[in-house]
Amino acid sequence: MRPFTYERAATPEAAVKAAAETPGARFIAGGTNLLDLMKLDIERPAHLVDVSRLPLARIEAEGEGLRIGAAATNSQVAADVEVRARYPVLAQSILAGGSPQLRNKASVAGNLLQRTRCAYFYDTTKPCNKREPGSGCGALEGLNRNAAILGQSHACIATHPSDMAVALVALAAEVETLTPSGEARRFPLAELHRLPGERPELDTRLIPGELITAVVLPPPPAGGQVYRKARDRASYAGGLASVAVAGDRLALGMVAHKPWRATQAEAALKAGASAAEAVGEELKEAAATGRNDFKVTLTARLASAAISEAKGSAT
C-alpha cells in the first residue's frame, strides 16, 4: 500500500472542500471496496477524506417517498421498516449482495460507487482500459464469462456489480449531491453511471470532489416488486445476472457497465406482450463475447420469471 494522508471531515461542506483542494483525494466511508483496491495498488489516493461520521445516515420520510442518507449502512437500509414494507425490491436487492459483515460496513453511497469485479481490472499484470487507459481490454479475448452483454464497447466489457443500484433504478430513485462549489444537485440515479464508450475509466458523471449525500425514493409504484439474482453459488460469489421489477418498471443488473433500465421491455409489456416476448425485445441487441454467451439466455429466463412473480405478488 502506498503512503497517504487522512482527515475526518466534520461537515459535508468541509468534506467536499478538502477533496477539491487536495490532488488525489478520495472519500472513504465503510471502505469495503476502496481499501481492497488500495492494497492491490489499483486505487492510489494521496489523501483520504473520512465521511463515515457525517450526519448523513438518517432514513426519513420525504413527502410520500423516502430519503435515505448516503452514510446509512446497507444493513440499516435492508432492515428499515418502511423500506421492507413499501420498497421490498430494495431490501431484497441489498440482502442478495455481499455478506452480512460487508453489509454492516458498506454505505449507500459506497455501494453505488463500487468498482467492477472484472478479473482483468483486479490483475495489475493484465491490460485494462478501466484501470490504465489505453492499455487495452484483456477480457475481450480472455476469460470473459462475467462480461457485459449490453452497452459494452471495444474498450471495455466490464459490468457494474451493485445489486442495490439495480433496484434503485427500477424504483426511479434520485441522487442528491453536494459539489465543491457548495451547490446541491439532484438528478435521476439512472443518470449517475456511465456506459464505457471510449472512456471506461470514468464510472460515473460526478465531478471531482462531488459528494453523494442522499438517495431519494418517490412514492412506491403500483404493482408488485421483486428482485431476482443468479450466481454460481449462494455466498461469496459475484452475480451473473439480476433483475429488479417495481410495478411497470424493469432494470437489469450485472449485464452492462451500469444498471440497465429495460425501457424496450417495459414498452412491450404495456403493449400487451408476454413477459418472455418483452424481455426478448430488450435483448435483441445483446452481444456476447464467447464465454458469456449463456448470459443472454440466463437473463431472458431470469427476467421473465421475475416479471411473472411480480405480477403474482401484486394480486
Short mmCIF file of C-alpha atoms in Angstrom, two decimals:
data_model
loop_
_atom_site.label_atom_id
_atom_site.label_comp_id
_atom_site.label_asym_id
_atom_site.label_seq_id
_atom_site.Cartn_x
_atom_site.Cartn_y
_atom_site.Cartn_z
CA MET A 1 0.00 0.00 0.00
CA ARG A 2 1.28 3.45 -0.92
CA PRO A 3 1.58 6.25 1.66
CA PHE A 4 -1.42 8.55 2.02
CA THR A 5 -2.73 11.23 4.35
CA TYR A 6 -6.04 11.14 6.18
CA GLU A 7 -8.57 13.51 7.69
CA ARG A 8 -12.02 13.13 9.21
CA ALA A 9 -14.49 15.67 7.83
CA ALA A 10 -16.73 17.45 10.33
CA THR A 11 -19.36 18.59 7.81
CA PRO A 12 -20.32 17.73 4.22
CA GLU A 13 -19.12 21.18 3.16
CA ALA A 14 -15.72 20.56 4.75
CA ALA A 15 -15.52 17.17 3.07
CA VAL A 16 -16.06 18.46 -0.47
CA LYS A 17 -13.73 21.40 0.17
CA ALA A 18 -10.95 19.06 1.30
CA ALA A 19 -11.50 16.71 -1.63
CA ALA A 20 -11.49 19.55 -4.16
CA GLU A 21 -8.41 21.25 -2.76
CA THR A 22 -6.24 18.14 -2.34
CA PRO A 23 -4.98 16.45 -5.52
CA GLY A 24 -5.61 12.73 -5.49
CA ALA A 25 -8.17 12.86 -2.68
CA ARG A 26 -10.88 10.26 -2.26
CA PHE A 27 -13.85 9.94 0.09
CA ILE A 28 -13.99 6.88 2.36
CA ALA A 29 -16.86 5.58 4.48
CA GLY A 30 -17.06 1.82 5.04
CA GLY A 31 -14.04 1.22 2.81
CA THR A 32 -15.21 -2.26 1.81
CA ASN A 33 -14.15 -1.74 -1.81
CA LEU A 34 -11.65 1.12 -1.71
CA LEU A 35 -9.31 -0.42 0.86
CA ASP A 36 -9.10 -3.67 -1.09
CA LEU A 37 -8.23 -1.76 -4.25
CA MET A 38 -5.60 0.27 -2.41
CA LYS A 39 -3.95 -2.90 -1.14
CA LEU A 40 -3.84 -4.24 -4.69
CA ASP A 41 -2.28 -0.98 -5.94
CA ILE A 42 -5.25 -0.31 -8.22
CA GLU A 43 -6.55 2.73 -6.37
CA ARG A 44 -3.79 5.14 -5.33
CA PRO A 45 -5.35 8.03 -3.39
CA ALA A 46 -2.91 10.55 -1.97
CA HIS A 47 -5.43 11.69 0.64
CA LEU A 48 -8.48 10.09 2.25
CA VAL A 49 -11.39 12.19 3.49
CA ASP A 50 -13.39 10.18 6.02
CA VAL A 51 -17.13 10.89 5.64
CA SER A 52 -18.36 7.95 7.71
CA ARG A 53 -19.32 10.10 10.72
CA LEU A 54 -21.11 12.86 8.88
CA PRO A 55 -24.79 13.30 9.79
CA LEU A 56 -25.90 11.54 6.60
CA ALA A 57 -27.20 8.23 7.91
CA ARG A 58 -30.86 9.05 8.56
CA ILE A 59 -33.71 7.29 6.79
CA GLU A 60 -36.77 9.50 6.87
CA ALA A 61 -39.97 10.32 5.03
CA GLU A 62 -39.84 12.89 2.26
CA GLY A 63 -43.38 13.67 1.18
CA GLU A 64 -44.91 10.32 0.27
CA GLY A 65 -41.47 8.92 -0.53
CA LEU A 66 -38.32 8.17 1.44
CA ARG A 67 -34.96 9.87 1.84
CA ILE A 68 -32.01 7.61 2.60
CA GLY A 69 -28.82 9.23 3.82
CA ALA A 70 -25.68 8.35 1.89
CA ALA A 71 -23.86 7.17 5.03
CA ALA A 72 -26.59 4.72 6.06
CA THR A 73 -25.24 1.18 6.02
CA ASN A 74 -26.63 -1.44 3.70
CA SER A 75 -27.80 -3.45 6.72
CA GLN A 76 -29.58 -0.40 8.13
CA VAL A 77 -31.48 0.16 4.88
CA ALA A 78 -32.41 -3.50 4.39
CA ALA A 79 -33.76 -3.70 7.96
CA ASP A 80 -35.71 -0.43 7.87
CA VAL A 81 -39.43 -0.97 8.46
CA GLU A 82 -40.52 1.47 5.76
CA VAL A 83 -38.13 0.03 3.20
CA ARG A 84 -39.28 -3.53 3.85
CA ALA A 85 -42.96 -2.61 3.76
CA ARG A 86 -43.04 -0.14 0.87
CA TYR A 87 -39.90 -0.89 -1.18
CA PRO A 88 -39.34 -4.65 -0.77
CA VAL A 89 -37.35 -4.85 -4.01
CA LEU A 90 -34.71 -2.62 -2.41
CA ALA A 91 -34.45 -4.74 0.73
CA GLN A 92 -34.28 -7.91 -1.37
CA SER A 93 -31.52 -6.49 -3.57
CA ILE A 94 -29.35 -5.50 -0.61
CA LEU A 95 -29.73 -8.91 1.01
CA ALA A 96 -28.71 -10.51 -2.30
CA GLY A 97 -25.39 -8.67 -2.32
CA GLY A 98 -22.31 -9.29 -0.19
CA SER A 99 -22.06 -10.96 3.19
CA PRO A 100 -23.65 -9.71 6.44
CA GLN A 101 -20.23 -8.45 7.54
CA LEU A 102 -19.88 -6.34 4.40
CA ARG A 103 -23.45 -5.04 4.61
CA ASN A 104 -22.78 -3.91 8.18
CA LYS A 105 -19.93 -1.67 6.97
CA ALA A 106 -20.82 -0.69 3.40
CA SER A 107 -22.57 2.67 2.96
CA VAL A 108 -25.31 3.53 0.49
CA ALA A 109 -23.06 5.89 -1.48
CA GLY A 110 -20.17 3.43 -1.38
CA ASN A 111 -22.40 0.68 -2.75
CA LEU A 112 -23.36 2.87 -5.70
CA LEU A 113 -19.74 3.85 -6.37
CA GLN A 114 -18.11 0.43 -6.04
CA ARG A 115 -15.96 -0.57 -8.98
CA THR A 116 -16.23 -3.53 -11.30
CA ARG A 117 -15.25 -7.05 -10.25
CA CYS A 118 -13.76 -7.84 -13.68
CA ALA A 119 -10.75 -10.10 -13.15
CA TYR A 120 -8.63 -8.07 -15.58
CA PHE A 121 -9.32 -4.89 -13.63
CA TYR A 122 -8.08 -6.60 -10.47
CA ASP A 123 -4.98 -8.13 -12.08
CA THR A 124 -2.35 -5.41 -12.49
CA THR A 125 -0.27 -7.68 -14.75
CA LYS A 126 -3.03 -7.68 -17.39
CA PRO A 127 -4.21 -4.89 -19.73
CA CYS A 128 -7.29 -2.97 -18.60
CA ASN A 129 -8.52 0.32 -20.03
CA LYS A 130 -10.54 0.99 -16.90
CA ARG A 131 -7.50 0.68 -14.66
CA GLU A 132 -4.91 2.03 -17.11
CA PRO A 133 -6.48 3.95 -20.03
CA GLY A 134 -5.06 2.98 -23.39
CA SER A 135 -3.60 -0.35 -22.29
CA GLY A 136 -6.33 -2.43 -23.94
CA CYS A 137 -9.06 -4.77 -22.68
CA GLY A 138 -7.76 -8.20 -21.73
CA ALA A 139 -11.28 -9.53 -21.27
CA LEU A 140 -12.25 -9.14 -24.93
CA GLU A 141 -10.48 -12.34 -25.90
CA GLY A 142 -9.86 -13.69 -22.42
CA LEU A 143 -11.83 -15.07 -19.51
CA ASN A 144 -15.00 -13.07 -20.07
CA ARG A 145 -17.65 -15.29 -18.52
CA ASN A 146 -18.95 -12.42 -16.37
CA ALA A 147 -18.67 -9.77 -19.09
CA ALA A 148 -21.36 -7.39 -20.29
CA ILE A 149 -23.89 -8.28 -22.97
CA LEU A 150 -25.45 -4.80 -23.25
CA GLY A 151 -23.94 -1.35 -23.76
CA GLN A 152 -20.35 -2.55 -23.97
CA SER A 153 -17.66 -1.10 -26.24
CA HIS A 154 -14.41 -2.25 -27.81
CA ALA A 155 -12.64 -0.51 -24.91
CA CYS A 156 -14.41 -2.31 -22.04
CA ILE A 157 -16.84 -5.16 -21.43
CA ALA A 158 -16.87 -4.94 -17.62
CA THR A 159 -20.10 -4.93 -15.62
CA HIS A 160 -21.26 -2.89 -12.65
CA PRO A 161 -21.53 -5.11 -9.54
CA SER A 162 -24.11 -3.31 -7.39
CA ASP A 163 -27.39 -5.07 -6.59
CA MET A 164 -28.83 -2.08 -4.75
CA ALA A 165 -28.29 0.25 -7.70
CA VAL A 166 -30.39 -2.01 -9.94
CA ALA A 167 -33.34 -1.87 -7.56
CA LEU A 168 -32.99 1.90 -7.15
CA VAL A 169 -33.09 2.41 -10.92
CA ALA A 170 -36.27 0.32 -11.12
CA LEU A 171 -37.74 2.45 -8.31
CA ALA A 172 -36.96 5.72 -10.17
CA ALA A 173 -34.75 6.93 -7.32
CA GLU A 174 -32.87 10.22 -7.43
CA VAL A 175 -29.43 11.10 -6.11
CA GLU A 176 -28.64 14.20 -4.05
CA THR A 177 -25.08 15.52 -4.11
CA LEU A 178 -23.01 18.42 -2.86
CA THR A 179 -20.49 19.91 -5.29
CA PRO A 180 -17.18 21.56 -4.32
CA SER A 181 -18.72 24.94 -5.11
CA GLY A 182 -21.34 24.33 -2.43
CA GLU A 183 -24.15 23.72 -4.90
CA ALA A 184 -26.66 20.97 -4.16
CA ARG A 185 -27.62 18.80 -7.11
CA ARG A 186 -30.42 16.30 -7.56
CA PHE A 187 -30.81 14.04 -10.59
CA PRO A 188 -32.14 10.58 -11.54
CA LEU A 189 -29.99 7.76 -10.24
CA ALA A 190 -30.28 6.18 -13.68
CA GLU A 191 -28.04 9.02 -14.94
CA LEU A 192 -25.32 8.52 -12.31
CA HIS A 193 -23.38 5.75 -14.04
CA ARG A 194 -21.85 5.84 -17.49
CA LEU A 195 -21.51 3.33 -20.32
CA PRO A 196 -17.85 2.70 -21.21
CA GLY A 197 -17.62 4.19 -24.71
CA GLU A 198 -14.05 5.39 -25.20
CA ARG A 199 -13.59 6.36 -21.53
CA PRO A 200 -14.24 3.25 -19.41
CA GLU A 201 -12.10 4.66 -16.58
CA LEU A 202 -14.96 7.09 -15.86
CA ASP A 203 -17.55 5.13 -13.88
CA THR A 204 -19.95 7.99 -13.07
CA ARG A 205 -20.93 11.51 -14.08
CA LEU A 206 -19.89 13.00 -10.73
CA ILE A 207 -17.38 15.82 -10.92
CA PRO A 208 -14.15 15.55 -8.88
CA GLY A 209 -14.87 16.27 -5.23
CA GLU A 210 -18.64 15.86 -5.55
CA LEU A 211 -20.17 14.04 -2.57
CA ILE A 212 -23.33 11.94 -2.64
CA THR A 213 -25.43 13.00 0.34
CA ALA A 214 -28.66 11.02 -0.12
CA VAL A 215 -30.82 8.81 -2.28
CA VAL A 216 -34.46 9.88 -2.59
CA LEU A 217 -37.24 7.43 -3.41
CA PRO A 218 -40.58 8.54 -4.88
CA PRO A 219 -43.82 7.01 -3.58
CA PRO A 220 -43.87 3.23 -4.11
CA PRO A 221 -45.13 2.22 -7.56
CA ALA A 222 -48.41 0.39 -8.03
CA GLY A 223 -47.90 -3.31 -8.62
CA GLY A 224 -45.56 -5.98 -7.35
CA GLN A 225 -41.88 -5.67 -6.56
CA VAL A 226 -39.32 -8.44 -6.98
CA TYR A 227 -35.54 -8.77 -7.11
CA ARG A 228 -34.01 -11.93 -8.52
CA LYS A 229 -30.34 -12.78 -8.98
CA ALA A 230 -28.38 -15.66 -10.48
CA ARG A 231 -24.85 -16.51 -9.38
CA ASP A 232 -22.61 -19.55 -9.24
CA ARG A 233 -23.16 -20.11 -5.52
CA ALA A 234 -25.26 -18.59 -2.78
CA SER A 235 -22.49 -16.67 -1.00
CA TYR A 236 -19.10 -15.13 -1.69
CA ALA A 237 -19.75 -15.07 -5.42
CA GLY A 238 -20.44 -12.18 -7.78
CA GLY A 239 -23.66 -12.08 -9.75
CA LEU A 240 -24.06 -13.35 -13.29
CA ALA A 241 -27.34 -11.50 -13.90
CA SER A 242 -30.06 -9.85 -11.85
CA VAL A 243 -33.49 -8.33 -12.38
CA ALA A 244 -35.45 -5.73 -10.44
CA VAL A 245 -39.17 -5.29 -11.07
CA ALA A 246 -41.03 -2.39 -9.47
CA GLY A 247 -44.54 -2.03 -10.79
CA ASP A 248 -44.24 -1.41 -14.52
CA ARG A 249 -40.51 -0.57 -14.35
CA LEU A 250 -37.75 -3.07 -15.03
CA ALA A 251 -33.98 -2.92 -14.56
CA LEU A 252 -31.26 -5.48 -15.26
CA GLY A 253 -28.00 -5.91 -13.36
CA MET A 254 -24.59 -7.48 -13.97
CA VAL A 255 -25.17 -7.34 -17.72
CA ALA A 256 -23.79 -3.86 -18.50
CA HIS A 257 -21.33 -1.22 -17.34
CA LYS A 258 -24.21 0.36 -15.41
CA PRO A 259 -27.60 -0.73 -14.04
CA TRP A 260 -29.63 -1.25 -17.22
CA ARG A 261 -33.11 0.27 -17.41
CA ALA A 262 -35.06 -2.07 -19.68
CA THR A 263 -37.22 0.52 -21.45
CA GLN A 264 -37.89 -1.62 -24.53
CA ALA A 265 -39.20 -4.46 -22.39
CA GLU A 266 -41.35 -2.02 -20.41
CA ALA A 267 -42.88 -0.65 -23.63
CA ALA A 268 -43.56 -4.14 -24.93
CA LEU A 269 -45.29 -5.13 -21.70
CA LYS A 270 -47.50 -2.05 -21.86
CA ALA A 271 -48.40 -3.01 -25.43
CA GLY A 272 -49.61 -6.41 -24.25
CA ALA A 273 -46.59 -8.61 -24.88
CA SER A 274 -45.91 -11.59 -22.67
CA ALA A 275 -43.03 -11.44 -20.23
CA ALA A 276 -40.86 -13.61 -22.48
CA GLU A 277 -41.69 -11.55 -25.57
CA ALA A 278 -40.99 -8.27 -23.76
CA VAL A 279 -37.61 -9.41 -22.46
CA GLY A 280 -36.80 -10.71 -25.92
CA GLU A 281 -37.29 -7.19 -27.28
CA GLU A 282 -34.84 -5.81 -24.74
CA LEU A 283 -32.22 -8.42 -25.56
CA LYS A 284 -32.39 -8.17 -29.34
CA GLU A 285 -29.17 -6.13 -29.35
CA ALA A 286 -27.42 -8.21 -26.70
CA ALA A 287 -23.91 -9.19 -27.79
CA ALA A 288 -21.87 -11.91 -26.13
CA THR A 289 -18.10 -12.26 -26.38
CA GLY A 290 -17.58 -16.00 -26.20
CA ARG A 291 -17.60 -17.45 -22.71
CA ASN A 292 -20.58 -15.33 -21.63
CA ASP A 293 -22.97 -16.48 -24.39
CA PHE A 294 -25.11 -18.18 -21.75
CA LYS A 295 -25.86 -14.83 -20.08
CA VAL A 296 -28.30 -13.86 -22.85
CA THR A 297 -30.50 -16.90 -22.21
CA LEU A 298 -29.98 -16.68 -18.45
CA THR A 299 -31.04 -13.02 -18.36
CA ALA A 300 -34.09 -13.71 -20.54
CA ARG A 301 -35.32 -16.51 -18.30
CA LEU A 302 -34.50 -14.69 -15.07
CA ALA A 303 -36.29 -11.51 -16.17
CA SER A 304 -39.34 -13.40 -17.44
CA ALA A 305 -39.63 -15.24 -14.13
CA ALA A 306 -39.24 -12.03 -12.13
CA ILE A 307 -41.91 -10.23 -14.13
CA SER A 308 -44.34 -13.13 -13.64
CA GLU A 309 -43.52 -13.28 -9.93
CA ALA A 310 -44.09 -9.54 -9.51
CA LYS A 311 -47.44 -9.77 -11.24
CA GLY A 312 -48.41 -12.61 -8.93
CA SER A 313 -47.37 -10.71 -5.81
CA ALA A 314 -49.50 -7.73 -6.84
CA THR A 315 -52.73 -9.72 -6.96
#
